[in-house]
mmCIF file of C-alpha atoms in Angstrom:
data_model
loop_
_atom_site.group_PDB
_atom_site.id
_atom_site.type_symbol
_atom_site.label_atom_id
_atom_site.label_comp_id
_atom_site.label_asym_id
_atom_site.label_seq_id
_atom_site.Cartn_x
_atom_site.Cartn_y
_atom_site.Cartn_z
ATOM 1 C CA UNK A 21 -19.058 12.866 18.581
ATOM 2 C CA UNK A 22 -19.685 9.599 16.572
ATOM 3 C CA UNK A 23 -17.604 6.223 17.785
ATOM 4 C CA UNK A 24 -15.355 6.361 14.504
ATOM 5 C CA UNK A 25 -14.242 10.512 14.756
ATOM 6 C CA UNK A 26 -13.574 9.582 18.633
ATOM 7 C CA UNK A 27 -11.225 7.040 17.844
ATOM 8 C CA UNK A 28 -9.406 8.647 14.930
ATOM 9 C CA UNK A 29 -8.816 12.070 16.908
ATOM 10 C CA UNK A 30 -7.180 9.399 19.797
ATOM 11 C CA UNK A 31 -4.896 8.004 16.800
ATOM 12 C CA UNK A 32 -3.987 11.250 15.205
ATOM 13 C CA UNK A 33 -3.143 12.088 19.244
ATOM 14 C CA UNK A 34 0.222 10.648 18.946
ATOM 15 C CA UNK A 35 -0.547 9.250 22.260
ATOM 16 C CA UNK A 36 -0.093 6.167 21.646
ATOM 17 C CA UNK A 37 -3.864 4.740 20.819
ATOM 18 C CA UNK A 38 -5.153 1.622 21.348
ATOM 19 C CA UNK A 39 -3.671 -2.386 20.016
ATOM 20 C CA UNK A 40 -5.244 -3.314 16.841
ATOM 21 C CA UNK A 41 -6.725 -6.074 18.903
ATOM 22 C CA UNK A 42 -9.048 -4.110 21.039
ATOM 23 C CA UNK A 43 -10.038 -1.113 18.344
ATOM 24 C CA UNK A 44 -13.561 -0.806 17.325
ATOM 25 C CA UNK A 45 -14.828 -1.543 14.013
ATOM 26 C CA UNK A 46 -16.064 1.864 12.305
ATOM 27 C CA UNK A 47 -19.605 2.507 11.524
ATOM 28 C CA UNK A 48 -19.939 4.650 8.934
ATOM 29 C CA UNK A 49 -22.288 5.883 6.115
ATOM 30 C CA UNK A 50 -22.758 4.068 3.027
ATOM 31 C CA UNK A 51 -20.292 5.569 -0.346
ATOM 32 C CA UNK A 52 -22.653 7.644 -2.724
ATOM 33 C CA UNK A 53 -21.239 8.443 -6.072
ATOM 34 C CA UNK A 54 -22.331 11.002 -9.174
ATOM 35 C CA UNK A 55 -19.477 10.464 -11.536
ATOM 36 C CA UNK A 56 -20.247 8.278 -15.114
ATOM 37 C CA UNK A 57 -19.521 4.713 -14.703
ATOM 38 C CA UNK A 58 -16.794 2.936 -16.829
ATOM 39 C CA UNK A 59 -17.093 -1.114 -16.907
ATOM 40 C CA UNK A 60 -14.448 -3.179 -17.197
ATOM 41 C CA UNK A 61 -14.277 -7.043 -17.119
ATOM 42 C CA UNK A 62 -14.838 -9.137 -14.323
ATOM 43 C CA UNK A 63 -12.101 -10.200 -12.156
ATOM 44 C CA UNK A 64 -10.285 -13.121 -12.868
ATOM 45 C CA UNK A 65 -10.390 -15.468 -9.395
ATOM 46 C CA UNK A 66 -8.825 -17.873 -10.487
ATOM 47 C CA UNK A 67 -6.236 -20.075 -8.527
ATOM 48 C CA UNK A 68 -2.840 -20.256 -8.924
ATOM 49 C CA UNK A 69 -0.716 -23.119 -7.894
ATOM 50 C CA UNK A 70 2.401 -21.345 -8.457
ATOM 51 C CA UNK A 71 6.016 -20.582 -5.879
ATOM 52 C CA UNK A 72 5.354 -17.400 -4.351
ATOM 53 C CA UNK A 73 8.914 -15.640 -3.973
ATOM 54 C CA UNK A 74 9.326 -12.839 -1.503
ATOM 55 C CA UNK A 75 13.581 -11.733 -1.428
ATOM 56 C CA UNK A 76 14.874 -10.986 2.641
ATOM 57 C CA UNK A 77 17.297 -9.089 2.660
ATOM 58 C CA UNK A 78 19.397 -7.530 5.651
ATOM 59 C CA UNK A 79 19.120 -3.706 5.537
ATOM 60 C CA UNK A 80 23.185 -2.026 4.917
ATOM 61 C CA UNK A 81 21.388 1.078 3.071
ATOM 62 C CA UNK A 82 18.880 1.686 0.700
ATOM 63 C CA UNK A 83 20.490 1.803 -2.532
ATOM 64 C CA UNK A 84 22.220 -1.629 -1.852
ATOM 65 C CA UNK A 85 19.746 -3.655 -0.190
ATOM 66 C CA UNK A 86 17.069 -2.281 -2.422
ATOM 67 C CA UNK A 87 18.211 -3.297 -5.650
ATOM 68 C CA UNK A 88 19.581 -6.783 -4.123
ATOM 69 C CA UNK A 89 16.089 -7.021 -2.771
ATOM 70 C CA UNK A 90 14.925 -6.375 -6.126
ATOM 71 C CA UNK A 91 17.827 -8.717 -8.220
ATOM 72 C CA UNK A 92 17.273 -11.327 -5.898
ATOM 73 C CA UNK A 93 13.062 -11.878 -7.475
ATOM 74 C CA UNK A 94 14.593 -10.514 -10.845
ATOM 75 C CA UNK A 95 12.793 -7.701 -11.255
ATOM 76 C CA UNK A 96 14.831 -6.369 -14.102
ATOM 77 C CA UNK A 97 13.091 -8.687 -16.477
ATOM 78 C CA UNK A 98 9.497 -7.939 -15.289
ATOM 79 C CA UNK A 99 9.394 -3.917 -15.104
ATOM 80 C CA UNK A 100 7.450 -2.386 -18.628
ATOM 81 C CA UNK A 101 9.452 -0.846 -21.197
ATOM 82 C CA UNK A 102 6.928 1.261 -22.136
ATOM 83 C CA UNK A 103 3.772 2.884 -20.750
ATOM 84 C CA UNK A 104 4.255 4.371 -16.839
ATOM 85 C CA UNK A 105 5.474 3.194 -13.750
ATOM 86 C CA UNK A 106 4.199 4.445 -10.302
ATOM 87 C CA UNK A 107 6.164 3.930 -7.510
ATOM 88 C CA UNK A 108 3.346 4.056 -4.446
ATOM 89 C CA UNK A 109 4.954 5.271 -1.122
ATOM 90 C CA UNK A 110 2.668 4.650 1.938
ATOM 91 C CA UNK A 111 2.471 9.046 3.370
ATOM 92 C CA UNK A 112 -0.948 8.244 5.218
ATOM 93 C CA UNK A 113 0.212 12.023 6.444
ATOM 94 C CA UNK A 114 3.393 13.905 7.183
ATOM 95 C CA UNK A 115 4.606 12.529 9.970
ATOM 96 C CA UNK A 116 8.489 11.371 9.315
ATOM 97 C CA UNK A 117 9.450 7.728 9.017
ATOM 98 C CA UNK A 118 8.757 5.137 9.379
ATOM 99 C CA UNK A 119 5.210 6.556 10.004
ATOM 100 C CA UNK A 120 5.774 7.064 6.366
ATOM 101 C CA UNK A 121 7.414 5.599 4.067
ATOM 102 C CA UNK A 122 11.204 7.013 4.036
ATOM 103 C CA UNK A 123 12.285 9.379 0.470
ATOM 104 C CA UNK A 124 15.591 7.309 0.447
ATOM 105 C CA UNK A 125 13.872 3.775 -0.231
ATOM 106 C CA UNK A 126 11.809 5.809 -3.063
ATOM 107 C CA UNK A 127 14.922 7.497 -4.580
ATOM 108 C CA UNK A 128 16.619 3.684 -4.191
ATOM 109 C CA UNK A 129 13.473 1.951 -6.360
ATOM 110 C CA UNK A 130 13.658 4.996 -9.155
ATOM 111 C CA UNK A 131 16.945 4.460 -9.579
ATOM 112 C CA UNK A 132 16.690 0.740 -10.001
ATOM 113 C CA UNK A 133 13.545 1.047 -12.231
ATOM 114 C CA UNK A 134 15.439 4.237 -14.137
ATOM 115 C CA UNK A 135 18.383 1.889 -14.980
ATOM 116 C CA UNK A 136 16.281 -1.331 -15.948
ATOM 117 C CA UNK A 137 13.276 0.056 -17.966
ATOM 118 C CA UNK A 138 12.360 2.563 -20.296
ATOM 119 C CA UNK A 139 8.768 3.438 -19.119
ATOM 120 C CA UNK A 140 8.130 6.838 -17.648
ATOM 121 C CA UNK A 141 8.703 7.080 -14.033
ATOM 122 C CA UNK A 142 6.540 8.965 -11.476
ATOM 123 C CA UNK A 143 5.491 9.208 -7.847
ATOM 124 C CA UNK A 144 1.740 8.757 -6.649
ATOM 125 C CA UNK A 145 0.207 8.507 -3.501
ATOM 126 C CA UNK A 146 -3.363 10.328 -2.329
ATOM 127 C CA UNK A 147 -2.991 10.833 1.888
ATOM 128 C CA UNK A 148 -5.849 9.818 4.194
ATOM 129 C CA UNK A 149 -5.184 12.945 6.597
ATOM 130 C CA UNK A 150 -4.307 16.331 5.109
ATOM 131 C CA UNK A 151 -3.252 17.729 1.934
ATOM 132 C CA UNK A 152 -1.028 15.535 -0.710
ATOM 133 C CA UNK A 153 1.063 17.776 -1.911
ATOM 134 C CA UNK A 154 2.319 19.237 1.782
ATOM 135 C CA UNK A 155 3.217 15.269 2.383
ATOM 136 C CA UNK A 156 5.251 15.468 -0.397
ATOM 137 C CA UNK A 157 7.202 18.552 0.817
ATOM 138 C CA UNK A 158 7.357 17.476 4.460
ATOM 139 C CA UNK A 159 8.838 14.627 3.267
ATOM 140 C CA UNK A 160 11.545 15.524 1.009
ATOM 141 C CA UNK A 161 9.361 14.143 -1.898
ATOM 142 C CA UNK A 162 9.293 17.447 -3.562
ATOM 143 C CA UNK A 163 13.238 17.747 -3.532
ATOM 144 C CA UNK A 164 13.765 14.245 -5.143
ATOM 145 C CA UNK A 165 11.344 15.083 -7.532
ATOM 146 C CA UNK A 166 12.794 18.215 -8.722
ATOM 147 C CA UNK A 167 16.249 16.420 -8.947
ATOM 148 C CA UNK A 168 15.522 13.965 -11.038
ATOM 149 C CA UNK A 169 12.546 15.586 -13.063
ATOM 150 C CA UNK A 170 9.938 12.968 -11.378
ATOM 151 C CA UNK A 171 6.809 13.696 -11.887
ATOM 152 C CA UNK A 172 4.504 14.184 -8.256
ATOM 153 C CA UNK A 173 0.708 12.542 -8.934
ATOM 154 C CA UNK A 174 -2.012 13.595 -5.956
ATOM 155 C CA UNK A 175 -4.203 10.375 -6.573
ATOM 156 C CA UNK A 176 -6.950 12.579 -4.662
ATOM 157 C CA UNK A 177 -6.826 15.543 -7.234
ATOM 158 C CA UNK A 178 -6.868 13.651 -10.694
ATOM 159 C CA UNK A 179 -9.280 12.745 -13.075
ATOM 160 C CA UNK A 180 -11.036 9.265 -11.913
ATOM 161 C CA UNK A 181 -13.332 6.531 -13.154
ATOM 162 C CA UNK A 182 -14.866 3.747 -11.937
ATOM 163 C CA UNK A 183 -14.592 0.344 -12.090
ATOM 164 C CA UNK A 184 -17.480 -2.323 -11.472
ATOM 165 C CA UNK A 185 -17.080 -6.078 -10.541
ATOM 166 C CA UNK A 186 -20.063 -8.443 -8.901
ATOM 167 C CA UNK A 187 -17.011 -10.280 -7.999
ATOM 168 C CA UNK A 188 -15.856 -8.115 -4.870
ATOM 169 C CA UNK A 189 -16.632 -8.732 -1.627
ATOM 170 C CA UNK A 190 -18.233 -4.924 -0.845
ATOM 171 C CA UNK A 191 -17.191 -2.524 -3.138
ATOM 172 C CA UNK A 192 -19.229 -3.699 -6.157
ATOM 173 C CA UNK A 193 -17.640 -0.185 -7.797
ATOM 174 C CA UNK A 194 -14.776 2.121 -7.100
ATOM 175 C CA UNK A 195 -13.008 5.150 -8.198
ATOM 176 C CA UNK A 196 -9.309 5.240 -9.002
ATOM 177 C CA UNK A 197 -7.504 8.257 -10.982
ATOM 178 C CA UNK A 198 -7.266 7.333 -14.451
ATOM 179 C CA UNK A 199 -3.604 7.833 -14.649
ATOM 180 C CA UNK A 200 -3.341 4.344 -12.138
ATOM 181 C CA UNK A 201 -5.577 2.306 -14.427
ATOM 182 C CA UNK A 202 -2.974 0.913 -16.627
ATOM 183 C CA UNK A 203 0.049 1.645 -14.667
ATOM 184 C CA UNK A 204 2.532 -0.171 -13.622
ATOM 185 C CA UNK A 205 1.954 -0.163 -9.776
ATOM 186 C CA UNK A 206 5.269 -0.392 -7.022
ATOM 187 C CA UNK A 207 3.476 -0.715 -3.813
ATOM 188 C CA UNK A 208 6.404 0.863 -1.150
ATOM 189 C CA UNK A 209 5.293 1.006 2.261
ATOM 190 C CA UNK A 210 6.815 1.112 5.648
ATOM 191 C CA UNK A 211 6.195 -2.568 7.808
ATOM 192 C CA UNK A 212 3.440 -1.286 10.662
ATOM 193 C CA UNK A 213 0.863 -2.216 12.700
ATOM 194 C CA UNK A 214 -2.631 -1.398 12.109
ATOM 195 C CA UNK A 215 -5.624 -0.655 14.151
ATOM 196 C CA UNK A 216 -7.972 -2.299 11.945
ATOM 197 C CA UNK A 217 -6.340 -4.687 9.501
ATOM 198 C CA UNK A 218 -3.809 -6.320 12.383
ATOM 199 C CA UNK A 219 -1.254 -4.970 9.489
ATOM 200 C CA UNK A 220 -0.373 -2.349 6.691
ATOM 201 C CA UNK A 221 1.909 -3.538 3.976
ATOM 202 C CA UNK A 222 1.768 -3.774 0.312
ATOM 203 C CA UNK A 223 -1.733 -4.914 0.138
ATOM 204 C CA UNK A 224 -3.198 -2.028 2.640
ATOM 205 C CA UNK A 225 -1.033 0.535 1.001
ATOM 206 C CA UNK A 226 -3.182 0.345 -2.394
ATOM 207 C CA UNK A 227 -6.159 2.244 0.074
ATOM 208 C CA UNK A 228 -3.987 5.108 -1.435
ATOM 209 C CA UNK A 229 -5.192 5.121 -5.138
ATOM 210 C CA UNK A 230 -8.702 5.796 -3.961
ATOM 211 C CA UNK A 231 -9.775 9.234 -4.111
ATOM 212 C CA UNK A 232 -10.612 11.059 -0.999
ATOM 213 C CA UNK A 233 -13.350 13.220 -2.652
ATOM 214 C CA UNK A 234 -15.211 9.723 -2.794
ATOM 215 C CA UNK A 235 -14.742 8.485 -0.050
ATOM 216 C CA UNK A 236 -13.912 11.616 2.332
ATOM 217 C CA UNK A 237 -15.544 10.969 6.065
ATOM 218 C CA UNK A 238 -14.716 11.493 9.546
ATOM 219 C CA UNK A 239 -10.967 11.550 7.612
ATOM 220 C CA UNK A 240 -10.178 11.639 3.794
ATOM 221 C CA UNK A 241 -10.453 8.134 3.230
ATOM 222 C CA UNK A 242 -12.896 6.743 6.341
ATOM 223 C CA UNK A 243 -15.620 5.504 4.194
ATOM 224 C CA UNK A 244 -13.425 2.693 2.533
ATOM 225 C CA UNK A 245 -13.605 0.738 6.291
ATOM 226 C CA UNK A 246 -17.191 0.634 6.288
ATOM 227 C CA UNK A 247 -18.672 -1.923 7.120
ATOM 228 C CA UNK A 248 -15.140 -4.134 7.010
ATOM 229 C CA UNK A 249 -11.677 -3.045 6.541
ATOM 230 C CA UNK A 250 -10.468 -5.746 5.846
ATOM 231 C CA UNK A 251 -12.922 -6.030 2.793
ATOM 232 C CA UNK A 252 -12.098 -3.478 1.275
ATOM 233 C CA UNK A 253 -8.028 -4.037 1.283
ATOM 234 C CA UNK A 254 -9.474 -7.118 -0.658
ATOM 235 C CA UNK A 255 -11.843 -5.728 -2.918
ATOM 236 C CA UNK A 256 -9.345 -2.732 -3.868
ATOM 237 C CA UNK A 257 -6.366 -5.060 -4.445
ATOM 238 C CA UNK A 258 -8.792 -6.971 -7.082
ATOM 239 C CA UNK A 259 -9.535 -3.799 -8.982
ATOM 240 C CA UNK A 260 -5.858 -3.039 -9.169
ATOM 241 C CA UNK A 261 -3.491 -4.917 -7.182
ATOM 242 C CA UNK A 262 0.310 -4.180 -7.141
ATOM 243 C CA UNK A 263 2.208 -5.440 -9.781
ATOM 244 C CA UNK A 264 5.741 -5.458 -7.333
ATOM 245 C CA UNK A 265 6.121 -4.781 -3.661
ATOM 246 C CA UNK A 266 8.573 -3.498 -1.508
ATOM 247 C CA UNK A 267 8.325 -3.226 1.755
ATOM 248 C CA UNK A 268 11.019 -1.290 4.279
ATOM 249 C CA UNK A 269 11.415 -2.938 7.406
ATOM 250 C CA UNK A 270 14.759 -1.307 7.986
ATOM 251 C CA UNK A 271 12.952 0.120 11.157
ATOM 252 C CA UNK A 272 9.068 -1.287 11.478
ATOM 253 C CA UNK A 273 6.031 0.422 13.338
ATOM 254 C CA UNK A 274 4.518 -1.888 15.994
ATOM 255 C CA UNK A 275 0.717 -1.619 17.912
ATOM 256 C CA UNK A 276 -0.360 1.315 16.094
ATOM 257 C CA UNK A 277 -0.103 2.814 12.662
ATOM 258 C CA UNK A 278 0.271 6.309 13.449
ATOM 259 C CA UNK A 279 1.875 6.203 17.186
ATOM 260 C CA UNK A 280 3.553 3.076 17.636
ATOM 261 C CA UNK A 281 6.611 1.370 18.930
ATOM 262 C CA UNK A 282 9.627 1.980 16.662
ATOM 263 C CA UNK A 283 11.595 -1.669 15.915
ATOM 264 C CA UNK A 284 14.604 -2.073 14.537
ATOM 265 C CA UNK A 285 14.462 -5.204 11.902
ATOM 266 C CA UNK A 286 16.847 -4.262 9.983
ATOM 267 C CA UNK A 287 15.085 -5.981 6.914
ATOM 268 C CA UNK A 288 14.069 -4.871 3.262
ATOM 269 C CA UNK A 289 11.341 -7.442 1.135
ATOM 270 C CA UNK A 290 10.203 -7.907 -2.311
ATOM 271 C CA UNK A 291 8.067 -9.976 -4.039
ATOM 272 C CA UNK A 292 5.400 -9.781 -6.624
ATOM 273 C CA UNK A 293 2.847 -11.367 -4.947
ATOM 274 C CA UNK A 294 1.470 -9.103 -2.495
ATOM 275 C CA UNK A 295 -0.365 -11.714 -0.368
ATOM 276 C CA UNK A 296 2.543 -13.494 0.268
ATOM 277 C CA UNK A 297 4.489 -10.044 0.931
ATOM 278 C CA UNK A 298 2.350 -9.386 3.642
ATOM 279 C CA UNK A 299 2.495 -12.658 5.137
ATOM 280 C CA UNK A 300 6.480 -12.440 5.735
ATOM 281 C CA UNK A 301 5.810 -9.176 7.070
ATOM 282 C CA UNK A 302 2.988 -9.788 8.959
ATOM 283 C CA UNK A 303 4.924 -13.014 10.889
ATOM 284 C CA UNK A 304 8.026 -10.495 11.247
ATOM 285 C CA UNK A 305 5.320 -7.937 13.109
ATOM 286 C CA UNK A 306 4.530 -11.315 15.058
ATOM 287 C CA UNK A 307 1.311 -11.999 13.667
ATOM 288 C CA UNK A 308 -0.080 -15.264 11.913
ATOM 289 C CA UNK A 309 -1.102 -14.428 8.470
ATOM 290 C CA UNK A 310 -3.551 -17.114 8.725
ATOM 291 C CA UNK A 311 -5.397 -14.839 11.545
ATOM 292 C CA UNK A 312 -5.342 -11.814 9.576
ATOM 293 C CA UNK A 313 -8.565 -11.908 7.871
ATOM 294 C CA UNK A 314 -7.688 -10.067 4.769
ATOM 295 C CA UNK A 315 -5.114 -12.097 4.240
ATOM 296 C CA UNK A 316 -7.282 -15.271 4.713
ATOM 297 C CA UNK A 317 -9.611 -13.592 1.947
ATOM 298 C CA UNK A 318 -7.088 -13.151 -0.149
ATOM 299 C CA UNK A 319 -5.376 -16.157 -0.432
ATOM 300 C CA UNK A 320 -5.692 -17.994 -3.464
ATOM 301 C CA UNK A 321 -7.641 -15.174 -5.168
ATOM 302 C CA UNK A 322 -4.588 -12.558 -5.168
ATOM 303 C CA UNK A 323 -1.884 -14.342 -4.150
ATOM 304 C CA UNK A 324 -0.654 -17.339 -1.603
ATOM 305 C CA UNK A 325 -0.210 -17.854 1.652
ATOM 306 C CA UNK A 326 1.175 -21.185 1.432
ATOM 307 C CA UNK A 327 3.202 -21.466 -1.436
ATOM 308 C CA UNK A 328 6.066 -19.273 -0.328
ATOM 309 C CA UNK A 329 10.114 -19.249 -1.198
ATOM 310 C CA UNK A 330 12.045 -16.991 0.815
ATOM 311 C CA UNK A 331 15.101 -15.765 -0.583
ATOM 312 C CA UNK A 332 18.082 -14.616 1.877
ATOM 313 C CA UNK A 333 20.253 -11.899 1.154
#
């Protein structure tokens, strides 16, 4: 049994696996593609000296704090009137909340984007263990959908393409689904812990528009954290980062992804600059952003670290 299936069949356990701290780095095979290749323009890395603002608001429920997450960074004024919007849950599998991300914060950004913006509306996400589309059942996905006529998109089962930069760190190319290329992207994951990348928040969540048929391993999406992790958060969030964020930290996931410690923060954030997102969460998971090394990467290429505004609510 290879070093990487060993420790994914201890995280998939549920027995609690190992602090990010002390888990291995995976070695894994190099990506090999078939698939035509579709150029598009380098990536801009340019800095920006603007105020990052990321809204904090105490959690009462979703549909309240939600959309005064989402009023407080006026979001209204910045969501497409045209075109499609995908709001990006984080359903690594189907494991209830706050594993995943919970239907009720999904249901609360639909409605906010449904009453502020004229763009279709649907509902991505591509799991990294088992099948999409049973995710979306387990998790009451499936029911929203059919009440409100949303459409369901299995990132792993749709058409892709894929995009080339010699500006990335590793992934000099990657697939995404077609349908995400131009899309308006709401990154909506749960606050947790991670094995590998110290935390998974709006930035980590995007590991979800890759494909699993392209990068399918020891698990559906284990070739995207070879040889760094951390990397390729990075490299995927330059090919298409999120355009808005929201992250639940109602209840948070801490030491482990998959199997850790449920916490009570009683929190929901917004922002549209994922870097600085995941720096509020990442100090509310008691981390230092400035230690996370995707974060480090990222900062000033993506987003800030430093020039952050916190808005209370």
């Amino acid at each position: 049994m290879t070093e990487t299936l060993l420790w994914y069949r201890m995280f998939v356990s549920r027995k609690g696996g190992p602090p990010w701290e002390s888990c291995r780095k995976a070695s894994l095979p190099g990506l090999r593609t078939t698939d035509s290749a579709v150029r598009r323009p380098q990536v801009d890395l340019r800095r920006t000296n603007l105020m990052s603002v990321v809204a904090k608001v105490k959690f009462a429920d979703y549909e309240t704090s939600v959309a005064k997450a989402l009023d407080l960074i006026k979001a209204a004024g910045r969501l497409p009137q045209t075109g499609l919007v995908i709001i990006k849950p984080n359903l690594t599998n189907a494991d209830p909340p706050p594993v995943t991300t919970n239907v009720k914060a999904v249901e609360a950004v639909y409605n906010f984007c449904k009453s502020n913006s004229k763009a279709n509306i649907a509902i991505g996400e591509g799991c990294g263990e088992g099948i999409t589309i049973d995710t979306f059942k387990a998790n009451g996905y499936t029911k929203l959908a059919e009440k409100f006529g949303i459409r369901l998109i299995d990132f792993n089962e749709e058409k892709a393409i894929v995009l080339k930069s010699k500006n990335t760190l590793q992934l000099k190319q990657l697939y995404i689904p077609e349908i995400v290329k131009d899309a308006f992207i709401i990154s909506l994951p749960v606050l947790k812990d991670h094995c590998f990348t110290a935390t998974t928040i709006a930035m980590k969540n995007m590991f979800g528009i890759a494909p699993a048929p392209f990068y399918r391993g020891s698990w559906n999406k284990s070739k995207l954290h070879s040889p760094s992790t951390h990397k390729s958060v990075v490299d995927i969030c330059l090919y298409k980062k999120p355009d808005l964020c929201l992250v639940d930290a109602s209840v948070a996931l801490a030491g482990m992804h998959l199997s850790g410690e449920s916490i009570k923060l009683g929190l929901i954030l917004a922002g549209f600059d994922a870097v600085a997102v995941d720096a509020v969460g990442s100090k509310l998971l008691g981390h230092n952003p400035k230690k996370i090394q995707y974060l480090t990467l990222a900062n000033n290429v993506l987003g800030s670290l430093d020039n952050i505004k916190i808005l209370h609510g």
